[in-house]
């Protein structure tokens, strides 16, 4: 039941003043253009064509994010082709430079090594076996895990062939780093590519796919309503948000690797360590690990088995408290960062999802959201340590072969040529996550797209 709730909750984005209920079906949706918000007069849709053609959407029950409903106003005709979008990005952005990539790898490696050396030095001063030292080791985990997340991002770049043109070097580095973090390299490389192909697709998406509420009594909306009825609306929505935050940030990543939690329904239940579906998929031809990928899943398992063996030996020699202090705690923080990025980059209360009849690769990529991770601390240190993965994610989702150090130039080009199609939510990260945790529970279909249902709790979600 817990894992079912994990798979059911994701999203958040931009904000317009909500009209009164009598006006909710006639308000013109907002379109952000550079620093202003203008309004676009939509045209009526064709009855039953399954396509959203820019009709005035009934905004009742839709909470608003810092995006102010921007993505809800787009029409099918607004989107460029992949070739048109690619043509505005400087060609150099698509060329990885091995020396520069290795330079960034050295920064992340050095930072992680310094943290680890500090932790080792503190073992005798504040032994982790003593429960009174737990606050210190918790703080250490937050620091070391935040720094080590930079290594995760670079391994992710290896999986996208954005690290180097030297495939052996690239896969060797990616395989080693991801295995050390208990991530099956090739398995995740495949599933993450599927995630890019089907971003914001309610059936074929591969992470943070929203739950479709068929019956209220069987959906997570009913679970949220139980919280509200039991604890009161104000306290209940906060308790629901806290529960969802825990499920996503702590349980979400291992649940995804083990049972495909938050993945789309088309592929059935999946496991990143065993290539065949665990349950009968709705669309067998869309199997997550087809053909030669099955062998690569088992190759990934070799790396995971080796690391698990080393961890077992370390635990046998030095005890579980030391392993958790130096490795387990920081790894939990890395996993939380990973889920936070993926969750907020593709989810917000006024960002829609799509089905086969109206999803395209470009549409999915341009429904990715860039966020102000550079403002998480006064110096932008976290954004630097994480190689700007959260501030340039739109460009990354259009072409993941771009190395991170060239993604800002690509982002600037997209913003310049398609300002109305670029999603940037200025909401501070903690507030954005809190809004998403409270408000992204289940979706309903409206005007051909899937929107998050927050009827009756819009104001509580937006706070």
Short mmCIF file of C-alpha atoms in Angstrom, two decimals:
data_model
loop_
_atom_site.label_atom_id
_atom_site.label_comp_id
_atom_site.label_asym_id
_atom_site.label_seq_id
_atom_site.Cartn_x
_atom_site.Cartn_y
_atom_site.Cartn_z
CA UNK A 1 0.00 0.00 0.00
CA UNK A 2 2.87 2.36 0.84
CA UNK A 3 4.58 1.71 -2.46
CA UNK A 4 1.29 2.25 -4.26
CA UNK A 5 1.13 5.73 -2.76
CA UNK A 6 4.74 6.36 -3.79
CA UNK A 7 3.84 5.77 -7.42
CA UNK A 8 0.87 8.06 -7.22
CA UNK A 9 2.25 11.45 -6.29
CA UNK A 10 4.28 13.91 -8.33
CA UNK A 11 4.19 17.54 -9.79
CA UNK A 12 4.33 21.57 -9.48
CA UNK A 13 4.89 25.03 -11.43
CA UNK A 14 3.79 29.03 -11.94
CA UNK A 15 0.84 31.20 -10.55
CA UNK A 16 -2.06 33.39 -11.76
CA UNK A 17 -4.61 35.00 -9.48
CA UNK A 18 -7.51 32.56 -9.30
CA UNK A 19 -10.85 33.85 -10.51
CA UNK A 20 -14.08 33.34 -8.69
CA UNK A 21 -15.80 30.02 -9.37
CA UNK A 22 -18.28 31.70 -11.66
CA UNK A 23 -15.44 32.89 -13.88
CA UNK A 24 -13.21 29.81 -13.75
CA UNK A 25 -14.37 28.42 -17.08
CA UNK A 26 -13.94 31.66 -18.99
CA UNK A 27 -10.61 33.00 -17.84
CA UNK A 28 -7.95 33.35 -20.49
CA UNK A 29 -4.82 31.36 -19.62
CA UNK A 30 -1.56 33.17 -19.01
CA UNK A 31 1.50 32.96 -21.22
CA UNK A 32 4.81 34.11 -19.78
CA UNK A 33 6.87 36.09 -22.27
CA UNK A 34 10.25 37.11 -20.94
CA UNK A 35 9.51 39.22 -17.83
CA UNK A 36 5.83 39.85 -18.49
CA UNK A 37 2.69 37.76 -18.43
CA UNK A 38 0.39 38.34 -21.36
CA UNK A 39 -2.89 36.67 -22.25
CA UNK A 40 -3.65 34.63 -25.30
CA UNK A 41 -7.15 34.27 -26.71
CA UNK A 42 -7.70 30.57 -27.45
CA UNK A 43 -9.82 28.94 -30.11
CA UNK A 44 -12.46 26.28 -29.49
CA UNK A 45 -11.37 22.63 -29.78
CA UNK A 46 -12.87 20.22 -32.25
CA UNK A 47 -15.31 17.95 -30.53
CA UNK A 48 -13.82 14.58 -29.62
CA UNK A 49 -10.59 14.95 -31.59
CA UNK A 50 -8.45 14.09 -28.55
CA UNK A 51 -6.19 17.06 -29.26
CA UNK A 52 -5.91 20.20 -27.23
CA UNK A 53 -5.95 23.06 -29.70
CA UNK A 54 -5.65 25.93 -27.27
CA UNK A 55 -9.22 26.08 -26.06
CA UNK A 56 -10.04 28.02 -22.94
CA UNK A 57 -9.50 25.43 -20.22
CA UNK A 58 -11.75 25.23 -17.21
CA UNK A 59 -9.27 26.07 -14.45
CA UNK A 60 -11.49 25.05 -11.57
CA UNK A 61 -9.71 22.68 -9.20
CA UNK A 62 -6.28 23.54 -10.62
CA UNK A 63 -3.83 25.04 -8.15
CA UNK A 64 -1.20 27.41 -9.50
CA UNK A 65 2.57 27.42 -9.10
CA UNK A 66 5.14 30.08 -9.84
CA UNK A 67 4.60 29.30 -13.52
CA UNK A 68 1.16 30.93 -13.34
CA UNK A 69 -0.47 28.32 -15.55
CA UNK A 70 1.93 28.99 -18.42
CA UNK A 71 1.97 25.41 -19.74
CA UNK A 72 -1.83 25.17 -19.65
CA UNK A 73 -2.17 27.80 -22.39
CA UNK A 74 0.00 26.18 -25.04
CA UNK A 75 -1.50 24.85 -28.24
CA UNK A 76 -0.21 22.01 -30.41
CA UNK A 77 0.79 24.56 -33.02
CA UNK A 78 3.01 26.42 -30.53
CA UNK A 79 5.64 23.69 -30.45
CA UNK A 80 8.58 23.68 -32.87
CA UNK A 81 9.88 20.52 -34.49
CA UNK A 82 12.94 18.90 -33.01
CA UNK A 83 14.97 20.19 -35.96
CA UNK A 84 13.75 23.75 -35.48
CA UNK A 85 14.59 23.69 -31.80
CA UNK A 86 17.97 22.12 -32.37
CA UNK A 87 18.85 24.72 -35.01
CA UNK A 88 18.81 27.60 -32.50
CA UNK A 89 21.29 25.90 -30.17
CA UNK A 90 25.00 26.53 -30.88
CA UNK A 91 26.48 23.46 -32.55
CA UNK A 92 29.39 23.41 -30.12
CA UNK A 93 26.94 22.57 -27.32
CA UNK A 94 26.61 19.02 -28.63
CA UNK A 95 30.36 18.26 -28.46
CA UNK A 96 31.74 16.78 -25.21
CA UNK A 97 35.33 17.60 -24.32
CA UNK A 98 37.04 14.76 -22.50
CA UNK A 99 39.64 16.92 -20.75
CA UNK A 100 37.02 19.33 -19.43
CA UNK A 101 34.76 16.47 -18.30
CA UNK A 102 37.69 14.87 -16.46
CA UNK A 103 38.39 18.25 -14.85
CA UNK A 104 34.88 18.39 -13.40
CA UNK A 105 35.21 14.75 -12.35
CA UNK A 106 38.38 15.63 -10.44
CA UNK A 107 36.53 18.42 -8.60
CA UNK A 108 33.73 16.11 -7.49
CA UNK A 109 36.16 13.32 -6.62
CA UNK A 110 38.40 15.64 -4.61
CA UNK A 111 35.45 17.14 -2.73
CA UNK A 112 34.08 13.70 -1.87
CA UNK A 113 37.51 12.47 -0.81
CA UNK A 114 37.99 15.47 1.51
CA UNK A 115 34.61 14.78 3.13
CA UNK A 116 35.44 11.11 3.54
CA UNK A 117 38.86 11.86 5.07
CA UNK A 118 37.20 14.21 7.55
CA UNK A 119 34.67 11.53 8.44
CA UNK A 120 37.37 8.90 8.98
CA UNK A 121 39.29 11.32 11.21
CA UNK A 122 36.20 11.83 13.36
CA UNK A 123 35.55 8.12 13.96
CA UNK A 124 37.71 8.04 17.10
CA UNK A 125 36.55 11.45 18.30
CA UNK A 126 32.83 10.83 17.91
CA UNK A 127 32.36 7.07 17.49
CA UNK A 128 29.14 6.34 15.59
CA UNK A 129 28.36 3.45 17.93
CA UNK A 130 27.42 6.07 20.51
CA UNK A 131 23.86 7.26 19.86
CA UNK A 132 24.72 10.67 21.31
CA UNK A 133 26.88 11.30 18.22
CA UNK A 134 23.92 10.79 15.87
CA UNK A 135 23.35 14.55 15.29
CA UNK A 136 26.95 14.96 14.17
CA UNK A 137 26.85 12.00 11.80
CA UNK A 138 23.52 13.18 10.44
CA UNK A 139 25.08 16.55 9.61
CA UNK A 140 28.10 14.79 8.14
CA UNK A 141 25.85 12.69 5.93
CA UNK A 142 24.09 15.83 4.66
CA UNK A 143 27.42 17.44 3.78
CA UNK A 144 29.16 14.39 2.29
CA UNK A 145 26.06 13.27 0.39
CA UNK A 146 25.50 16.72 -1.07
CA UNK A 147 29.09 16.85 -2.33
CA UNK A 148 28.99 13.26 -3.63
CA UNK A 149 25.86 14.06 -5.65
CA UNK A 150 28.22 15.74 -8.11
CA UNK A 151 29.71 12.33 -8.88
CA UNK A 152 26.23 10.94 -9.46
CA UNK A 153 25.50 13.70 -11.98
CA UNK A 154 28.71 12.96 -13.91
CA UNK A 155 27.96 9.22 -13.98
CA UNK A 156 24.51 10.18 -15.29
CA UNK A 157 26.29 12.18 -17.98
CA UNK A 158 28.31 9.09 -18.91
CA UNK A 159 25.05 7.19 -19.37
CA UNK A 160 23.93 9.85 -21.83
CA UNK A 161 27.20 9.75 -23.84
CA UNK A 162 27.76 13.38 -22.82
CA UNK A 163 31.04 12.81 -20.96
CA UNK A 164 33.44 11.83 -23.75
CA UNK A 165 33.62 10.49 -27.27
CA UNK A 166 35.79 7.73 -25.85
CA UNK A 167 33.06 5.18 -25.15
CA UNK A 168 35.27 2.78 -23.16
CA UNK A 169 36.48 5.58 -20.87
CA UNK A 170 32.98 6.98 -20.51
CA UNK A 171 31.29 3.67 -19.68
CA UNK A 172 34.13 2.63 -17.37
CA UNK A 173 33.77 5.80 -15.30
CA UNK A 174 29.98 5.68 -15.30
CA UNK A 175 29.89 1.98 -14.40
CA UNK A 176 32.35 2.44 -11.51
CA UNK A 177 30.63 5.47 -9.96
CA UNK A 178 27.10 4.17 -10.30
CA UNK A 179 28.04 0.72 -8.99
CA UNK A 180 29.65 2.33 -5.93
CA UNK A 181 26.33 4.09 -5.34
CA UNK A 182 24.37 0.83 -5.86
CA UNK A 183 22.93 2.00 -9.18
CA UNK A 184 22.95 -0.66 -11.95
CA UNK A 185 24.64 1.37 -14.69
CA UNK A 186 23.33 -0.14 -17.92
CA UNK A 187 19.88 -0.90 -16.50
CA UNK A 188 19.46 2.69 -15.42
CA UNK A 189 20.99 3.96 -18.69
CA UNK A 190 18.18 2.22 -20.57
CA UNK A 191 15.31 3.20 -18.25
CA UNK A 192 16.52 6.79 -18.10
CA UNK A 193 16.61 7.00 -21.88
CA UNK A 194 12.99 5.83 -21.89
CA UNK A 195 12.21 8.55 -19.34
CA UNK A 196 13.64 11.14 -21.74
CA UNK A 197 11.72 9.76 -24.70
CA UNK A 198 8.38 9.76 -22.90
CA UNK A 199 8.61 12.72 -20.52
CA UNK A 200 5.18 13.64 -19.09
CA UNK A 201 3.49 10.66 -20.77
CA UNK A 202 0.90 9.10 -18.43
CA UNK A 203 1.20 5.55 -19.79
CA UNK A 204 4.75 5.27 -21.12
CA UNK A 205 6.60 7.68 -18.81
CA UNK A 206 9.32 6.07 -16.73
CA UNK A 207 9.54 8.13 -13.51
CA UNK A 208 7.18 10.34 -11.54
CA UNK A 209 4.23 9.34 -13.68
CA UNK A 210 1.00 10.59 -12.07
CA UNK A 211 -1.75 8.31 -10.92
CA UNK A 212 -4.91 8.43 -13.02
CA UNK A 213 -7.89 8.52 -10.69
CA UNK A 214 -10.47 6.11 -12.14
CA UNK A 215 -12.66 6.06 -9.03
CA UNK A 216 -12.24 8.51 -6.19
CA UNK A 217 -12.57 5.74 -3.62
CA UNK A 218 -9.65 3.83 -5.18
CA UNK A 219 -7.26 6.71 -5.78
CA UNK A 220 -4.70 8.53 -3.69
CA UNK A 221 -7.13 11.44 -3.66
CA UNK A 222 -9.19 9.34 -1.26
CA UNK A 223 -6.12 8.83 0.92
CA UNK A 224 -5.45 12.56 0.93
CA UNK A 225 -9.08 13.23 1.77
CA UNK A 226 -8.78 10.80 4.70
CA UNK A 227 -5.91 12.90 6.05
CA UNK A 228 -8.02 16.06 5.68
CA UNK A 229 -11.11 14.59 7.34
CA UNK A 230 -9.13 13.04 10.19
CA UNK A 231 -6.81 15.93 11.00
CA UNK A 232 -8.70 18.91 9.62
CA UNK A 233 -8.03 20.64 6.32
CA UNK A 234 -5.04 22.76 7.37
CA UNK A 235 -3.24 20.12 9.43
CA UNK A 236 -4.31 17.28 7.13
CA UNK A 237 -2.81 18.79 3.99
CA UNK A 238 0.45 19.40 5.85
CA UNK A 239 0.52 15.82 7.13
CA UNK A 240 -0.14 14.56 3.59
CA UNK A 241 2.70 16.70 2.25
CA UNK A 242 5.07 15.42 4.93
CA UNK A 243 4.07 11.81 4.18
CA UNK A 244 4.59 12.26 0.45
CA UNK A 245 7.95 13.96 1.02
CA UNK A 246 9.09 10.98 3.10
CA UNK A 247 7.84 8.45 0.56
CA UNK A 248 9.58 10.20 -2.31
CA UNK A 249 12.87 11.29 -0.76
CA UNK A 250 13.56 8.25 1.44
CA UNK A 251 11.75 5.28 -0.08
CA UNK A 252 11.26 6.47 -3.66
CA UNK A 253 14.60 5.61 -5.24
CA UNK A 254 15.02 2.01 -3.97
CA UNK A 255 11.31 1.43 -4.68
CA UNK A 256 11.84 2.58 -8.27
CA UNK A 257 14.84 0.29 -8.79
CA UNK A 258 13.11 -2.71 -7.22
CA UNK A 259 9.50 -2.49 -8.45
CA UNK A 260 9.40 0.45 -10.87
CA UNK A 261 7.47 2.63 -8.39
CA UNK A 262 6.25 5.86 -10.06
CA UNK A 263 6.78 4.36 -13.53
CA UNK A 264 4.01 4.23 -16.13
CA UNK A 265 1.52 1.37 -16.33
CA UNK A 266 2.39 0.27 -19.87
CA UNK A 267 5.39 -1.88 -18.89
CA UNK A 268 3.97 -3.59 -15.82
CA UNK A 269 6.03 -3.91 -12.66
CA UNK A 270 9.75 -3.72 -13.44
CA UNK A 271 13.01 -4.42 -11.65
CA UNK A 272 16.40 -2.94 -12.58
CA UNK A 273 18.28 -6.08 -11.51
CA UNK A 274 16.12 -8.58 -13.42
CA UNK A 275 15.32 -7.76 -17.04
CA UNK A 276 11.90 -9.40 -17.48
CA UNK A 277 8.66 -7.72 -16.31
CA UNK A 278 7.49 -8.85 -12.87
CA UNK A 279 3.85 -8.54 -13.96
CA UNK A 280 2.14 -8.75 -17.33
CA UNK A 281 2.66 -5.38 -19.07
CA UNK A 282 -0.25 -3.49 -20.66
CA UNK A 283 1.90 -2.98 -23.75
CA UNK A 284 4.30 -5.94 -24.13
CA UNK A 285 6.00 -4.34 -27.15
CA UNK A 286 7.12 -1.48 -24.86
CA UNK A 287 9.08 -3.78 -22.54
CA UNK A 288 11.63 -1.82 -20.49
CA UNK A 289 14.59 -4.12 -21.21
CA UNK A 290 14.17 -5.62 -24.69
CA UNK A 291 16.68 -7.67 -26.69
CA UNK A 292 20.34 -7.09 -25.88
CA UNK A 293 19.44 -4.94 -22.87
CA UNK A 294 18.66 -8.09 -20.91
CA UNK A 295 22.33 -9.10 -20.98
CA UNK A 296 23.36 -5.57 -20.01
CA UNK A 297 21.11 -5.76 -16.95
CA UNK A 298 23.05 -8.79 -15.76
CA UNK A 299 26.35 -7.03 -16.52
CA UNK A 300 25.19 -4.20 -14.26
CA UNK A 301 24.39 -6.72 -11.55
CA UNK A 302 28.06 -7.78 -11.45
CA UNK A 303 29.08 -4.29 -10.35
CA UNK A 304 26.35 -4.16 -7.73
CA UNK A 305 27.27 -7.61 -6.39
CA UNK A 306 30.93 -6.59 -6.09
CA UNK A 307 30.07 -3.46 -4.10
CA UNK A 308 27.63 -5.34 -1.86
CA UNK A 309 30.38 -7.88 -1.18
CA UNK A 310 32.79 -5.11 -0.16
CA UNK A 311 30.15 -3.55 2.08
CA UNK A 312 29.51 -6.91 3.73
CA UNK A 313 33.23 -7.38 4.41
CA UNK A 314 33.53 -3.83 5.75
CA UNK A 315 30.56 -4.41 8.05
CA UNK A 316 32.00 -7.70 9.29
CA UNK A 317 35.34 -6.07 10.08
CA UNK A 318 34.33 -2.68 11.46
CA UNK A 319 30.65 -2.91 12.31
CA UNK A 320 27.43 -1.54 10.85
CA UNK A 321 27.56 1.86 12.66
CA UNK A 322 30.79 2.81 10.86
CA UNK A 323 29.45 1.69 7.49
CA UNK A 324 26.28 3.70 7.97
CA UNK A 325 28.18 6.76 9.18
CA UNK A 326 30.65 6.90 6.30
CA UNK A 327 28.63 5.29 3.51
CA UNK A 328 24.96 4.58 4.23
CA UNK A 329 24.02 8.01 5.54
CA UNK A 330 25.66 9.98 2.71
CA UNK A 331 24.13 7.57 0.16
CA UNK A 332 20.64 8.29 1.53
CA UNK A 333 21.31 11.99 0.95
CA UNK A 334 22.52 11.35 -2.61
CA UNK A 335 19.35 9.37 -3.30
CA UNK A 336 17.20 12.14 -1.85
CA UNK A 337 18.87 14.73 -4.08
CA UNK A 338 18.35 12.52 -7.11
CA UNK A 339 14.64 12.10 -6.43
CA UNK A 340 14.22 15.79 -5.61
CA UNK A 341 15.71 16.83 -8.95
CA UNK A 342 13.68 14.40 -11.01
CA UNK A 343 10.48 15.08 -9.09
CA UNK A 344 10.60 18.87 -9.33
CA UNK A 345 11.96 18.98 -12.87
CA UNK A 346 8.88 17.21 -14.23
CA UNK A 347 6.12 17.93 -11.76
CA UNK A 348 4.04 20.88 -10.65
CA UNK A 349 0.41 21.56 -9.93
CA UNK A 350 -0.24 23.40 -13.21
CA UNK A 351 1.97 21.38 -15.56
CA UNK A 352 -0.05 18.84 -17.61
CA UNK A 353 0.69 15.33 -18.80
CA UNK A 354 -0.24 13.65 -22.08
CA UNK A 355 -1.32 10.40 -23.70
CA UNK A 356 -0.38 8.65 -26.95
CA UNK A 357 -2.77 10.81 -28.96
CA UNK A 358 -1.06 14.11 -28.14
CA UNK A 359 2.39 13.39 -26.70
CA UNK A 360 5.53 14.23 -28.67
CA UNK A 361 9.17 14.17 -27.69
CA UNK A 362 9.53 17.95 -28.05
CA UNK A 363 6.36 18.59 -26.08
CA UNK A 364 7.63 16.38 -23.26
CA UNK A 365 11.03 18.06 -23.22
CA UNK A 366 9.52 21.54 -23.11
CA UNK A 367 7.31 20.59 -20.18
CA UNK A 368 10.49 20.18 -18.14
CA UNK A 369 10.97 22.91 -15.53
CA UNK A 370 14.16 24.78 -14.67
CA UNK A 371 14.36 25.95 -11.06
CA UNK A 372 16.53 28.31 -8.95
CA UNK A 373 18.92 25.79 -7.44
CA UNK A 374 21.59 28.47 -7.74
CA UNK A 375 19.76 30.31 -4.95
CA UNK A 376 19.68 27.40 -2.50
CA UNK A 377 22.68 28.92 -0.75
CA UNK A 378 24.18 32.45 -0.89
CA UNK A 379 27.09 31.39 -3.07
CA UNK A 380 25.43 29.01 -5.52
CA UNK A 381 27.75 26.30 -4.21
CA UNK A 382 25.21 23.47 -4.39
CA UNK A 383 24.33 24.29 -8.00
CA UNK A 384 28.05 24.30 -8.83
CA UNK A 385 28.73 21.04 -7.00
CA UNK A 386 25.80 19.42 -8.83
CA UNK A 387 26.96 20.75 -12.19
CA UNK A 388 23.84 22.90 -12.71
CA UNK A 389 21.68 19.85 -13.37
CA UNK A 390 18.58 21.57 -11.98
CA UNK A 391 19.04 25.02 -13.52
CA UNK A 392 19.60 23.80 -17.10
CA UNK A 393 17.33 20.76 -17.20
CA UNK A 394 15.11 21.92 -20.06
CA UNK A 395 18.06 21.94 -22.46
CA UNK A 396 19.26 18.63 -21.06
CA UNK A 397 15.90 17.03 -21.76
CA UNK A 398 15.86 18.21 -25.34
CA UNK A 399 19.28 16.72 -26.06
CA UNK A 400 20.90 14.78 -23.26
CA UNK A 401 24.15 14.34 -25.19
CA UNK A 402 25.06 17.93 -24.31
CA UNK A 403 27.70 18.07 -21.53
CA UNK A 404 26.61 20.03 -18.49
CA UNK A 405 29.23 22.74 -19.00
CA UNK A 406 27.59 23.68 -22.31
CA UNK A 407 23.98 23.41 -21.16
CA UNK A 408 23.79 27.05 -20.05
CA UNK A 409 24.53 28.28 -23.58
CA UNK A 410 21.82 25.96 -24.90
CA UNK A 411 19.41 27.18 -22.22
CA UNK A 412 20.08 30.80 -23.15
CA UNK A 413 19.40 30.01 -26.82
CA UNK A 414 16.08 28.32 -26.02
CA UNK A 415 15.04 31.24 -23.80
CA UNK A 416 15.94 33.74 -26.52
CA UNK A 417 14.16 32.04 -29.42
CA UNK A 418 11.24 30.40 -27.61
CA UNK A 419 10.66 32.50 -24.48
CA UNK A 420 6.97 31.59 -24.31
CA UNK A 421 7.82 27.86 -24.30
CA UNK A 422 10.56 27.98 -21.68
CA UNK A 423 9.44 26.93 -18.19
CA UNK A 424 11.27 28.54 -15.29
CA UNK A 425 9.65 28.58 -11.87
CA UNK A 426 11.25 31.13 -9.52
CA UNK A 427 9.67 29.54 -6.44
CA UNK A 428 12.42 28.70 -3.90
CA UNK A 429 13.15 24.98 -3.91
CA UNK A 430 11.84 24.11 -0.41
CA UNK A 431 8.52 25.86 -1.08
CA UNK A 432 8.23 24.28 -4.53
CA UNK A 433 8.78 20.80 -3.10
CA UNK A 434 6.21 21.45 -0.37
CA UNK A 435 3.63 22.57 -2.95
CA UNK A 436 4.27 19.53 -5.13
CA UNK A 437 4.11 17.13 -2.18
CA UNK A 438 0.73 18.50 -1.12
CA UNK A 439 -0.83 19.05 -4.53
CA UNK A 440 0.44 16.44 -6.99
CA UNK A 441 -1.60 13.39 -6.07
CA UNK A 442 -3.80 12.22 -8.97
CA UNK A 443 -4.73 13.53 -12.41
CA UNK A 444 -7.94 13.78 -14.37
CA UNK A 445 -8.40 14.33 -18.09
CA UNK A 446 -9.57 17.75 -19.20
CA UNK A 447 -9.49 19.25 -22.70
CA UNK A 448 -7.37 16.34 -23.93
CA UNK A 449 -4.62 16.66 -21.29
CA UNK A 450 -4.13 15.28 -17.79
CA UNK A 451 -4.20 17.87 -15.03
CA UNK A 452 -3.66 17.60 -11.27
CA UNK A 453 -6.91 17.57 -9.33
CA UNK A 454 -6.89 19.87 -6.31
CA UNK A 455 -10.56 20.78 -6.14
CA UNK A 456 -11.35 22.32 -2.77
CA UNK A 457 -7.73 22.54 -1.57
CA UNK A 458 -6.26 24.98 -4.08
CA UNK A 459 -5.45 27.63 -1.49
CA UNK A 460 -3.82 25.15 0.93
CA UNK A 461 -1.70 23.70 -1.87
CA UNK A 462 -0.45 27.06 -3.09
CA UNK A 463 0.74 28.24 0.35
#
